[in-house]
Amino acid sequence: MDSCKKDNSFVVMLKWDTMEEAHDKIKQKCILIQNVGNLLEKYQFGKTIVSYYRTGKLLLTEVDHIESILSKLFS
């Protein structure tokens, strides 16, 4: 996988049938830092910012190793 920006940002597309489970895990393991209406929630996970979009997308910024972050977040 390649980052989409210089700051090591990644977009993750969630499957529709796993969105609620993924959202629950994010809420359990991360600290909520911003809630924008019913569209977007931003969380802090270590030094990584996880933006959860209700459309099923995640934007992860400041990521060193994407596979490692995803396995820690969703294990």
Short mmCIF file of N, CA and C in Angstrom, two decimals:
data_model
loop_
_atom_site.label_atom_id
_atom_site.label_comp_id
_atom_site.label_asym_id
_atom_site.label_seq_id
_atom_site.Cartn_x
_atom_site.Cartn_y
_atom_site.Cartn_z
N MET A 1 0.83 -1.18 0.00
CA MET A 1 0.00 0.00 0.00
C MET A 1 0.88 1.24 0.00
N ASP A 2 0.40 2.25 -0.67
CA ASP A 2 1.11 3.52 -0.70
C ASP A 2 0.25 4.59 -0.04
N SER A 3 0.92 5.52 0.61
CA SER A 3 0.21 6.63 1.23
C SER A 3 -0.28 7.59 0.16
N CYS A 4 -1.40 8.27 0.44
CA CYS A 4 -1.95 9.19 -0.54
C CYS A 4 -1.42 10.62 -0.35
N LYS A 5 -0.63 10.88 0.67
CA LYS A 5 -0.06 12.20 0.89
C LYS A 5 1.31 12.05 1.54
N LYS A 6 2.01 13.19 1.66
CA LYS A 6 3.31 13.17 2.31
C LYS A 6 3.22 12.87 3.80
N ASP A 7 2.07 13.16 4.42
CA ASP A 7 1.94 12.94 5.87
C ASP A 7 1.47 11.52 6.21
N ASN A 8 1.62 10.60 5.29
CA ASN A 8 1.25 9.20 5.49
C ASN A 8 -0.22 9.03 5.86
N SER A 9 -1.08 9.41 4.95
CA SER A 9 -2.53 9.27 5.12
C SER A 9 -3.04 8.13 4.26
N PHE A 10 -4.03 7.42 4.79
CA PHE A 10 -4.61 6.29 4.07
C PHE A 10 -6.12 6.36 4.17
N VAL A 11 -6.80 5.94 3.11
CA VAL A 11 -8.25 5.82 3.09
C VAL A 11 -8.58 4.33 3.10
N VAL A 12 -9.48 3.94 4.00
CA VAL A 12 -9.91 2.55 4.12
C VAL A 12 -11.41 2.51 3.85
N MET A 13 -11.81 1.66 2.93
CA MET A 13 -13.24 1.48 2.62
C MET A 13 -13.74 0.27 3.40
N LEU A 14 -14.74 0.48 4.24
CA LEU A 14 -15.32 -0.61 5.03
C LEU A 14 -16.43 -1.29 4.26
N LYS A 15 -16.60 -2.59 4.49
CA LYS A 15 -17.73 -3.31 3.90
C LYS A 15 -18.99 -2.92 4.67
N TRP A 16 -20.12 -2.84 3.96
CA TRP A 16 -21.37 -2.42 4.58
C TRP A 16 -21.75 -3.29 5.76
N ASP A 17 -21.54 -4.60 5.65
CA ASP A 17 -21.96 -5.50 6.73
C ASP A 17 -21.03 -5.48 7.94
N THR A 18 -19.90 -4.79 7.86
CA THR A 18 -18.98 -4.71 8.99
C THR A 18 -18.83 -3.30 9.55
N MET A 19 -19.58 -2.34 9.01
CA MET A 19 -19.42 -0.94 9.42
C MET A 19 -19.74 -0.73 10.90
N GLU A 20 -20.81 -1.29 11.40
CA GLU A 20 -21.19 -1.09 12.81
C GLU A 20 -20.17 -1.72 13.76
N GLU A 21 -19.72 -2.92 13.41
CA GLU A 21 -18.71 -3.59 14.24
C GLU A 21 -17.41 -2.78 14.26
N ALA A 22 -17.00 -2.28 13.10
CA ALA A 22 -15.79 -1.46 13.02
C ALA A 22 -15.95 -0.18 13.82
N HIS A 23 -17.11 0.45 13.72
CA HIS A 23 -17.37 1.68 14.47
C HIS A 23 -17.33 1.43 15.97
N ASP A 24 -17.88 0.32 16.42
CA ASP A 24 -17.85 -0.03 17.84
C ASP A 24 -16.42 -0.21 18.34
N LYS A 25 -15.59 -0.88 17.56
CA LYS A 25 -14.19 -1.09 17.96
C LYS A 25 -13.43 0.23 18.00
N ILE A 26 -13.70 1.11 17.04
CA ILE A 26 -13.05 2.42 17.03
C ILE A 26 -13.45 3.21 18.27
N LYS A 27 -14.74 3.19 18.62
CA LYS A 27 -15.21 3.91 19.81
C LYS A 27 -14.60 3.36 21.09
N GLN A 28 -14.35 2.05 21.14
CA GLN A 28 -13.78 1.43 22.34
C GLN A 28 -12.30 1.74 22.50
N LYS A 29 -11.56 1.76 21.39
CA LYS A 29 -10.10 1.84 21.46
C LYS A 29 -9.53 3.24 21.24
N CYS A 30 -10.35 4.17 20.82
CA CYS A 30 -9.86 5.51 20.48
C CYS A 30 -10.53 6.56 21.35
N ILE A 31 -9.93 7.74 21.36
CA ILE A 31 -10.47 8.88 22.10
C ILE A 31 -11.14 9.82 21.11
N LEU A 32 -12.42 10.12 21.33
CA LEU A 32 -13.16 11.03 20.45
C LEU A 32 -12.63 12.44 20.63
N ILE A 33 -12.23 13.08 19.52
CA ILE A 33 -11.74 14.46 19.60
C ILE A 33 -12.65 15.45 18.88
N GLN A 34 -13.48 14.97 17.95
CA GLN A 34 -14.39 15.87 17.25
C GLN A 34 -15.54 15.08 16.65
N ASN A 35 -16.75 15.67 16.74
CA ASN A 35 -17.94 15.07 16.15
C ASN A 35 -18.59 16.14 15.28
N VAL A 36 -18.70 15.87 13.98
CA VAL A 36 -19.26 16.83 13.04
C VAL A 36 -20.63 16.31 12.59
N GLY A 37 -21.66 16.78 13.29
CA GLY A 37 -23.01 16.36 12.95
C GLY A 37 -23.16 14.85 13.00
N ASN A 38 -23.86 14.32 12.03
CA ASN A 38 -24.05 12.88 11.94
C ASN A 38 -23.24 12.31 10.78
N LEU A 39 -22.21 13.04 10.35
CA LEU A 39 -21.41 12.62 9.20
C LEU A 39 -20.04 12.09 9.55
N LEU A 40 -19.36 12.74 10.47
CA LEU A 40 -17.94 12.49 10.69
C LEU A 40 -17.62 12.49 12.18
N GLU A 41 -16.78 11.54 12.58
CA GLU A 41 -16.23 11.51 13.93
C GLU A 41 -14.73 11.36 13.81
N LYS A 42 -13.98 12.20 14.53
CA LYS A 42 -12.52 12.11 14.54
C LYS A 42 -12.07 11.57 15.88
N TYR A 43 -11.16 10.61 15.82
CA TYR A 43 -10.65 9.95 17.01
C TYR A 43 -9.12 10.01 17.02
N GLN A 44 -8.55 9.92 18.22
CA GLN A 44 -7.11 9.81 18.40
C GLN A 44 -6.80 8.38 18.78
N PHE A 45 -5.86 7.75 18.06
CA PHE A 45 -5.41 6.39 18.36
C PHE A 45 -3.89 6.43 18.37
N GLY A 46 -3.32 6.62 19.55
CA GLY A 46 -1.88 6.87 19.62
C GLY A 46 -1.60 8.22 18.99
N LYS A 47 -0.69 8.24 18.02
CA LYS A 47 -0.45 9.51 17.31
C LYS A 47 -1.25 9.59 16.00
N THR A 48 -2.01 8.55 15.71
CA THR A 48 -2.80 8.49 14.48
C THR A 48 -4.18 9.11 14.70
N ILE A 49 -4.62 9.91 13.73
CA ILE A 49 -5.97 10.46 13.73
C ILE A 49 -6.83 9.56 12.83
N VAL A 50 -7.93 9.07 13.38
CA VAL A 50 -8.85 8.21 12.65
C VAL A 50 -10.14 9.00 12.42
N SER A 51 -10.44 9.29 11.16
CA SER A 51 -11.68 9.96 10.81
C SER A 51 -12.65 8.91 10.29
N TYR A 52 -13.78 8.75 11.00
CA TYR A 52 -14.80 7.77 10.63
C TYR A 52 -15.95 8.49 9.97
N TYR A 53 -16.21 8.16 8.71
CA TYR A 53 -17.32 8.73 7.95
C TYR A 53 -18.47 7.73 7.94
N ARG A 54 -19.68 8.20 8.14
CA ARG A 54 -20.86 7.33 8.17
C ARG A 54 -21.12 6.64 6.84
N THR A 55 -20.43 7.05 5.79
CA THR A 55 -20.58 6.42 4.48
C THR A 55 -19.73 5.15 4.36
N GLY A 56 -18.96 4.83 5.40
CA GLY A 56 -18.16 3.61 5.38
C GLY A 56 -16.70 3.82 5.04
N LYS A 57 -16.23 5.05 5.17
CA LYS A 57 -14.82 5.34 4.88
C LYS A 57 -14.10 5.72 6.17
N LEU A 58 -12.84 5.33 6.23
CA LEU A 58 -11.94 5.77 7.29
C LEU A 58 -10.80 6.54 6.65
N LEU A 59 -10.41 7.65 7.24
CA LEU A 59 -9.21 8.37 6.84
C LEU A 59 -8.27 8.31 8.01
N LEU A 60 -7.11 7.69 7.81
CA LEU A 60 -6.11 7.58 8.85
C LEU A 60 -4.93 8.47 8.48
N THR A 61 -4.57 9.40 9.36
CA THR A 61 -3.45 10.31 9.10
C THR A 61 -2.36 10.09 10.14
N GLU A 62 -1.15 10.43 9.76
CA GLU A 62 0.04 10.24 10.60
C GLU A 62 0.24 8.76 10.93
N VAL A 63 0.25 7.94 9.89
CA VAL A 63 0.38 6.49 10.05
C VAL A 63 1.79 6.06 9.68
N ASP A 64 2.44 5.30 10.57
CA ASP A 64 3.77 4.77 10.26
C ASP A 64 3.66 3.46 9.49
N HIS A 65 2.91 2.51 10.02
CA HIS A 65 2.75 1.20 9.39
C HIS A 65 1.26 0.87 9.36
N ILE A 66 0.65 0.98 8.19
CA ILE A 66 -0.80 0.84 8.06
C ILE A 66 -1.29 -0.54 8.50
N GLU A 67 -0.59 -1.60 8.13
CA GLU A 67 -1.03 -2.94 8.50
C GLU A 67 -1.04 -3.12 10.02
N SER A 68 -0.02 -2.58 10.68
CA SER A 68 0.08 -2.68 12.13
C SER A 68 -1.04 -1.91 12.82
N ILE A 69 -1.32 -0.70 12.35
CA ILE A 69 -2.38 0.12 12.94
C ILE A 69 -3.74 -0.57 12.77
N LEU A 70 -4.01 -1.09 11.57
CA LEU A 70 -5.30 -1.73 11.32
C LEU A 70 -5.47 -2.99 12.17
N SER A 71 -4.41 -3.77 12.33
CA SER A 71 -4.53 -4.98 13.14
C SER A 71 -4.74 -4.64 14.61
N LYS A 72 -4.09 -3.60 15.12
CA LYS A 72 -4.30 -3.18 16.52
C LYS A 72 -5.70 -2.61 16.71
N LEU A 73 -6.16 -1.85 15.75
CA LEU A 73 -7.46 -1.19 15.86
C LEU A 73 -8.62 -2.18 15.79
N PHE A 74 -8.51 -3.19 14.94
CA PHE A 74 -9.64 -4.10 14.71
C PHE A 74 -9.45 -5.50 15.28
N SER A 75 -8.46 -5.68 16.15
CA SER A 75 -8.28 -7.01 16.76
C SER A 75 -9.12 -7.15 18.00
#
